[in-house]
Short mmCIF file of N, CA and C in Angstrom, two decimals:
data_model
loop_
_atom_site.label_atom_id
_atom_site.label_comp_id
_atom_site.label_asym_id
_atom_site.label_seq_id
_atom_site.Cartn_x
_atom_site.Cartn_y
_atom_site.Cartn_z
N MET O 541 0.84 -1.19 0.00
CA MET O 541 0.00 0.00 0.00
C MET O 541 0.88 1.24 0.00
N VAL O 542 0.72 2.07 -1.01
CA VAL O 542 1.51 3.28 -1.16
C VAL O 542 0.89 4.44 -0.40
N GLY O 543 -0.42 4.52 -0.35
CA GLY O 543 -1.11 5.65 0.26
C GLY O 543 -1.42 6.70 -0.78
N ARG O 544 -2.14 7.71 -0.37
CA ARG O 544 -2.55 8.76 -1.29
C ARG O 544 -1.42 9.74 -1.59
N MET O 545 -1.43 10.26 -2.81
CA MET O 545 -0.47 11.28 -3.19
C MET O 545 -1.21 12.55 -3.56
N VAL O 546 -0.68 13.68 -3.14
CA VAL O 546 -1.28 14.98 -3.43
C VAL O 546 -1.03 15.32 -4.89
N VAL O 547 -2.08 15.74 -5.58
CA VAL O 547 -1.98 16.13 -6.99
C VAL O 547 -2.08 17.64 -7.05
N LYS O 548 -1.02 18.29 -7.56
CA LYS O 548 -0.98 19.74 -7.68
C LYS O 548 -0.92 20.13 -9.15
N ILE O 549 -1.46 21.31 -9.44
CA ILE O 549 -1.39 21.85 -10.80
C ILE O 549 -0.85 23.27 -10.74
N LYS O 550 -0.22 23.67 -11.84
CA LYS O 550 0.25 25.05 -11.97
C LYS O 550 -0.55 25.70 -13.07
N GLN O 551 -1.28 26.77 -12.71
CA GLN O 551 -2.12 27.47 -13.67
C GLN O 551 -1.27 28.30 -14.62
N ASP O 552 -1.92 28.78 -15.69
CA ASP O 552 -1.22 29.59 -16.69
C ASP O 552 -0.57 30.83 -16.08
N ASN O 553 -1.16 31.34 -14.99
CA ASN O 553 -0.61 32.54 -14.35
C ASN O 553 0.50 32.20 -13.34
N GLY O 554 0.89 30.93 -13.26
CA GLY O 554 1.97 30.50 -12.37
C GLY O 554 1.52 30.06 -10.99
N GLU O 555 0.26 30.31 -10.66
CA GLU O 555 -0.26 29.94 -9.34
C GLU O 555 -0.38 28.42 -9.23
N GLU O 556 0.07 27.87 -8.11
CA GLU O 556 -0.01 26.43 -7.87
C GLU O 556 -1.18 26.12 -6.96
N ARG O 557 -1.94 25.10 -7.33
CA ARG O 557 -3.12 24.70 -6.53
C ARG O 557 -3.15 23.19 -6.36
N VAL O 558 -3.77 22.79 -5.26
CA VAL O 558 -3.98 21.36 -5.03
C VAL O 558 -5.26 20.95 -5.75
N LEU O 559 -5.15 19.97 -6.62
CA LEU O 559 -6.31 19.45 -7.34
C LEU O 559 -7.06 18.45 -6.48
N GLY O 560 -6.31 17.59 -5.80
CA GLY O 560 -6.93 16.55 -4.99
C GLY O 560 -5.89 15.55 -4.54
N ASN O 561 -6.37 14.36 -4.18
CA ASN O 561 -5.50 13.28 -3.73
C ASN O 561 -5.76 12.05 -4.58
N PHE O 562 -4.69 11.39 -4.99
CA PHE O 562 -4.80 10.18 -5.81
C PHE O 562 -4.38 8.98 -5.00
N ASN O 563 -5.21 7.95 -5.02
CA ASN O 563 -4.88 6.69 -4.35
C ASN O 563 -4.45 5.70 -5.42
N PRO O 564 -3.13 5.39 -5.48
CA PRO O 564 -2.65 4.48 -6.52
C PRO O 564 -3.10 3.04 -6.33
N ASP O 565 -3.49 2.68 -5.10
CA ASP O 565 -3.97 1.31 -4.86
C ASP O 565 -5.33 1.07 -5.49
N THR O 566 -6.19 2.09 -5.46
CA THR O 566 -7.54 1.96 -6.03
C THR O 566 -7.69 2.69 -7.36
N HIS O 567 -6.63 3.39 -7.78
CA HIS O 567 -6.62 4.16 -9.03
C HIS O 567 -7.74 5.21 -9.03
N THR O 568 -7.93 5.84 -7.86
CA THR O 568 -9.01 6.80 -7.67
C THR O 568 -8.47 8.18 -7.30
N LEU O 569 -9.01 9.20 -7.97
CA LEU O 569 -8.71 10.58 -7.64
C LEU O 569 -9.83 11.12 -6.78
N TYR O 570 -9.49 11.70 -5.63
CA TYR O 570 -10.46 12.30 -4.72
C TYR O 570 -10.31 13.82 -4.80
N ILE O 571 -11.42 14.50 -5.10
CA ILE O 571 -11.41 15.95 -5.19
C ILE O 571 -12.55 16.53 -4.36
N GLU O 572 -12.36 17.75 -3.86
CA GLU O 572 -13.39 18.46 -3.12
C GLU O 572 -13.69 19.76 -3.86
N ARG O 573 -14.98 20.06 -4.01
CA ARG O 573 -15.39 21.26 -4.72
C ARG O 573 -16.60 21.89 -4.04
N LYS O 574 -16.81 23.17 -4.34
CA LYS O 574 -18.02 23.88 -3.91
C LYS O 574 -18.88 24.05 -5.16
N ARG O 575 -20.10 23.55 -5.08
CA ARG O 575 -21.00 23.62 -6.23
C ARG O 575 -21.19 25.06 -6.72
N SER O 576 -21.33 26.00 -5.81
CA SER O 576 -21.59 27.39 -6.20
C SER O 576 -20.43 28.00 -6.99
N LYS O 577 -19.25 27.46 -6.82
CA LYS O 577 -18.06 28.00 -7.47
C LYS O 577 -17.55 27.15 -8.63
N HIS O 578 -17.66 25.84 -8.53
CA HIS O 578 -17.01 24.94 -9.48
C HIS O 578 -17.93 24.19 -10.44
N PHE O 579 -19.25 24.27 -10.23
CA PHE O 579 -20.18 23.58 -11.11
C PHE O 579 -20.52 24.50 -12.28
N TYR O 580 -20.29 24.01 -13.51
CA TYR O 580 -20.55 24.82 -14.70
C TYR O 580 -22.00 24.61 -15.12
N ARG O 581 -22.83 25.56 -14.75
CA ARG O 581 -24.27 25.44 -14.93
C ARG O 581 -24.70 25.37 -16.40
N LYS O 582 -23.98 26.05 -17.27
CA LYS O 582 -24.34 26.06 -18.68
C LYS O 582 -24.36 24.64 -19.27
N LEU O 583 -23.44 23.82 -18.83
CA LEU O 583 -23.39 22.43 -19.26
C LEU O 583 -24.03 21.48 -18.26
N GLY O 584 -24.22 21.95 -17.03
CA GLY O 584 -24.68 21.06 -15.97
C GLY O 584 -23.60 20.03 -15.67
N ALA O 585 -22.35 20.53 -15.47
CA ALA O 585 -21.21 19.63 -15.42
C ALA O 585 -20.16 20.05 -14.38
N TRP O 586 -19.44 19.06 -13.90
CA TRP O 586 -18.26 19.26 -13.06
C TRP O 586 -17.04 19.13 -13.95
N GLY O 587 -15.99 19.91 -13.66
CA GLY O 587 -14.79 19.87 -14.49
C GLY O 587 -13.56 19.45 -13.72
N ILE O 588 -12.56 19.07 -14.49
CA ILE O 588 -11.26 18.68 -13.94
C ILE O 588 -10.18 19.18 -14.88
N ASP O 589 -9.03 19.50 -14.34
CA ASP O 589 -7.91 19.95 -15.15
C ASP O 589 -7.52 18.84 -16.14
N GLU O 590 -7.53 19.19 -17.41
CA GLU O 590 -7.30 18.19 -18.46
C GLU O 590 -5.90 17.58 -18.40
N LYS O 591 -4.89 18.39 -18.19
CA LYS O 591 -3.52 17.89 -18.16
C LYS O 591 -3.29 16.94 -16.98
N ALA O 592 -3.82 17.28 -15.83
CA ALA O 592 -3.69 16.40 -14.66
C ALA O 592 -4.45 15.10 -14.89
N PHE O 593 -5.65 15.21 -15.46
CA PHE O 593 -6.46 14.02 -15.76
C PHE O 593 -5.70 13.08 -16.69
N LYS O 594 -5.19 13.62 -17.80
CA LYS O 594 -4.47 12.78 -18.77
C LYS O 594 -3.20 12.19 -18.16
N GLY O 595 -2.50 12.99 -17.32
CA GLY O 595 -1.30 12.48 -16.68
C GLY O 595 -1.59 11.33 -15.74
N LEU O 596 -2.62 11.47 -14.93
CA LEU O 596 -3.00 10.40 -14.01
C LEU O 596 -3.47 9.16 -14.77
N LEU O 597 -4.14 9.40 -15.87
CA LEU O 597 -4.65 8.29 -16.70
C LEU O 597 -3.50 7.49 -17.32
N THR O 598 -2.56 8.18 -17.94
CA THR O 598 -1.49 7.49 -18.65
C THR O 598 -0.37 7.00 -17.73
N GLU O 599 -0.05 7.76 -16.69
CA GLU O 599 1.08 7.40 -15.82
C GLU O 599 0.70 6.54 -14.63
N HIS O 600 -0.57 6.63 -14.19
CA HIS O 600 -0.96 5.93 -12.96
C HIS O 600 -2.21 5.07 -13.10
N GLY O 601 -2.78 4.99 -14.29
CA GLY O 601 -3.94 4.13 -14.51
C GLY O 601 -5.22 4.61 -13.84
N LEU O 602 -5.45 5.93 -13.84
CA LEU O 602 -6.66 6.49 -13.24
C LEU O 602 -7.89 5.76 -13.76
N GLU O 603 -8.76 5.34 -12.82
CA GLU O 603 -10.00 4.67 -13.19
C GLU O 603 -11.24 5.43 -12.74
N ASP O 604 -11.19 6.00 -11.53
CA ASP O 604 -12.37 6.66 -10.97
C ASP O 604 -12.04 8.02 -10.40
N ILE O 605 -13.04 8.89 -10.41
CA ILE O 605 -12.94 10.21 -9.78
C ILE O 605 -14.07 10.30 -8.76
N VAL O 606 -13.73 10.59 -7.51
CA VAL O 606 -14.73 10.78 -6.47
C VAL O 606 -14.70 12.26 -6.10
N LEU O 607 -15.84 12.91 -6.25
CA LEU O 607 -15.97 14.33 -5.98
C LEU O 607 -16.85 14.53 -4.75
N TYR O 608 -16.35 15.31 -3.80
CA TYR O 608 -17.13 15.66 -2.62
C TYR O 608 -17.56 17.12 -2.74
N ASP O 609 -18.87 17.35 -2.75
CA ASP O 609 -19.41 18.70 -2.79
C ASP O 609 -19.48 19.20 -1.35
N LYS O 610 -18.62 20.18 -1.02
CA LYS O 610 -18.50 20.69 0.35
C LYS O 610 -19.71 21.49 0.81
N GLU O 611 -20.54 21.94 -0.12
CA GLU O 611 -21.72 22.71 0.26
C GLU O 611 -22.94 21.82 0.49
N GLU O 612 -23.13 20.86 -0.39
CA GLU O 612 -24.29 19.99 -0.28
C GLU O 612 -23.98 18.71 0.50
N HIS O 613 -22.71 18.53 0.84
CA HIS O 613 -22.25 17.35 1.59
C HIS O 613 -22.65 16.05 0.90
N LYS O 614 -22.39 16.02 -0.40
CA LYS O 614 -22.69 14.83 -1.21
C LYS O 614 -21.41 14.37 -1.90
N ARG O 615 -21.34 13.05 -2.10
CA ARG O 615 -20.19 12.47 -2.82
C ARG O 615 -20.70 11.86 -4.12
N TYR O 616 -19.96 12.15 -5.19
CA TYR O 616 -20.29 11.63 -6.50
C TYR O 616 -19.10 10.85 -7.05
N LYS O 617 -19.40 9.90 -7.93
CA LYS O 617 -18.34 9.11 -8.53
C LYS O 617 -18.58 9.00 -10.04
N ALA O 618 -17.50 9.16 -10.80
CA ALA O 618 -17.54 8.98 -12.25
C ALA O 618 -16.29 8.21 -12.65
N THR O 619 -16.32 7.60 -13.79
CA THR O 619 -15.16 6.86 -14.26
C THR O 619 -14.35 7.71 -15.24
N ALA O 620 -13.08 7.36 -15.35
CA ALA O 620 -12.23 8.01 -16.35
C ALA O 620 -12.78 7.74 -17.75
N LYS O 621 -13.34 6.56 -17.93
CA LYS O 621 -13.94 6.20 -19.22
C LYS O 621 -15.10 7.15 -19.56
N ASP O 622 -15.91 7.50 -18.54
CA ASP O 622 -17.00 8.46 -18.76
C ASP O 622 -16.45 9.79 -19.26
N PHE O 623 -15.36 10.26 -18.64
CA PHE O 623 -14.74 11.52 -19.06
C PHE O 623 -14.24 11.44 -20.49
N LEU O 624 -13.59 10.33 -20.83
CA LEU O 624 -13.03 10.17 -22.17
C LEU O 624 -14.12 10.10 -23.24
N GLU O 625 -15.20 9.41 -22.94
CA GLU O 625 -16.25 9.20 -23.93
C GLU O 625 -17.26 10.35 -24.01
N ASN O 626 -17.46 11.08 -22.89
CA ASN O 626 -18.54 12.06 -22.84
C ASN O 626 -18.12 13.46 -22.40
N GLY O 627 -16.83 13.64 -22.09
CA GLY O 627 -16.35 14.92 -21.60
C GLY O 627 -16.31 16.00 -22.67
N LYS O 628 -16.40 17.24 -22.21
CA LYS O 628 -16.33 18.40 -23.11
C LYS O 628 -15.20 19.32 -22.64
N TYR O 629 -14.40 19.80 -23.57
CA TYR O 629 -13.25 20.64 -23.26
C TYR O 629 -13.62 22.12 -23.30
N LEU O 630 -13.22 22.84 -22.24
CA LEU O 630 -13.41 24.29 -22.18
C LEU O 630 -12.19 24.91 -21.51
N HIS O 631 -11.91 26.17 -21.87
CA HIS O 631 -10.76 26.85 -21.30
C HIS O 631 -11.20 28.20 -20.74
N PHE O 632 -11.02 28.36 -19.43
CA PHE O 632 -11.33 29.62 -18.74
C PHE O 632 -10.04 30.14 -18.12
N LYS O 633 -9.58 31.29 -18.56
CA LYS O 633 -8.37 31.90 -17.97
C LYS O 633 -8.68 32.35 -16.55
N PRO O 634 -7.78 32.25 -15.58
CA PRO O 634 -6.38 31.86 -15.71
C PRO O 634 -6.17 30.35 -15.59
N HIS O 635 -7.26 29.59 -15.58
CA HIS O 635 -7.13 28.14 -15.43
C HIS O 635 -6.65 27.51 -16.73
N ARG O 636 -6.14 26.31 -16.61
CA ARG O 636 -5.73 25.58 -17.80
C ARG O 636 -6.96 24.94 -18.43
N LEU O 637 -6.76 24.26 -19.54
CA LEU O 637 -7.84 23.56 -20.23
C LEU O 637 -8.53 22.61 -19.25
N GLN O 638 -9.86 22.65 -19.25
CA GLN O 638 -10.66 21.82 -18.35
C GLN O 638 -11.45 20.79 -19.16
N LEU O 639 -11.68 19.65 -18.54
CA LEU O 639 -12.50 18.60 -19.12
C LEU O 639 -13.75 18.47 -18.24
N PHE O 640 -14.93 18.73 -18.82
CA PHE O 640 -16.17 18.74 -18.06
C PHE O 640 -17.00 17.51 -18.37
N LEU O 641 -17.62 16.98 -17.31
CA LEU O 641 -18.50 15.83 -17.45
C LEU O 641 -19.86 16.19 -16.87
N GLU O 642 -20.89 16.03 -17.70
CA GLU O 642 -22.25 16.37 -17.27
C GLU O 642 -22.65 15.56 -16.03
N GLU O 643 -23.50 16.18 -15.23
CA GLU O 643 -23.91 15.59 -13.96
C GLU O 643 -24.59 14.23 -14.14
N LYS O 644 -25.23 14.01 -15.26
CA LYS O 644 -25.94 12.73 -15.45
C LYS O 644 -24.99 11.53 -15.48
N TYR O 645 -23.69 11.77 -15.68
CA TYR O 645 -22.72 10.68 -15.69
C TYR O 645 -22.11 10.41 -14.31
N TRP O 646 -22.40 11.28 -13.35
CA TRP O 646 -21.90 11.11 -11.98
C TRP O 646 -22.91 10.33 -11.15
N ARG O 647 -22.44 9.36 -10.38
CA ARG O 647 -23.32 8.58 -9.51
C ARG O 647 -23.17 9.07 -8.08
N LEU O 648 -24.28 9.25 -7.41
CA LEU O 648 -24.26 9.63 -6.00
C LEU O 648 -23.83 8.39 -5.19
N ILE O 649 -22.83 8.58 -4.32
CA ILE O 649 -22.37 7.42 -3.53
C ILE O 649 -22.45 7.75 -2.04
#
């Protein structure tokens, strides 16, 4: 058992942020978000940094993403396959390219 590793990203403006924690034993990325700030209402979707997603997928075998909504106190789960097959790419400065997955693909857990 390796334990969880912190996943950090560097935005286009140079600011470094923690994306979440990755568990290499379960191939799961755990992220925390606030719906009022991070949910893209136009698509009805949650997003993830595209570069970090692809890196975890190719280098560590990412399989699942578990998202905890800190405002509604709900946990959702989606697969990397869902993101690859149904995700939509959008870019909002100063953030890097984001990959969004509509809420209908997330399961409440």
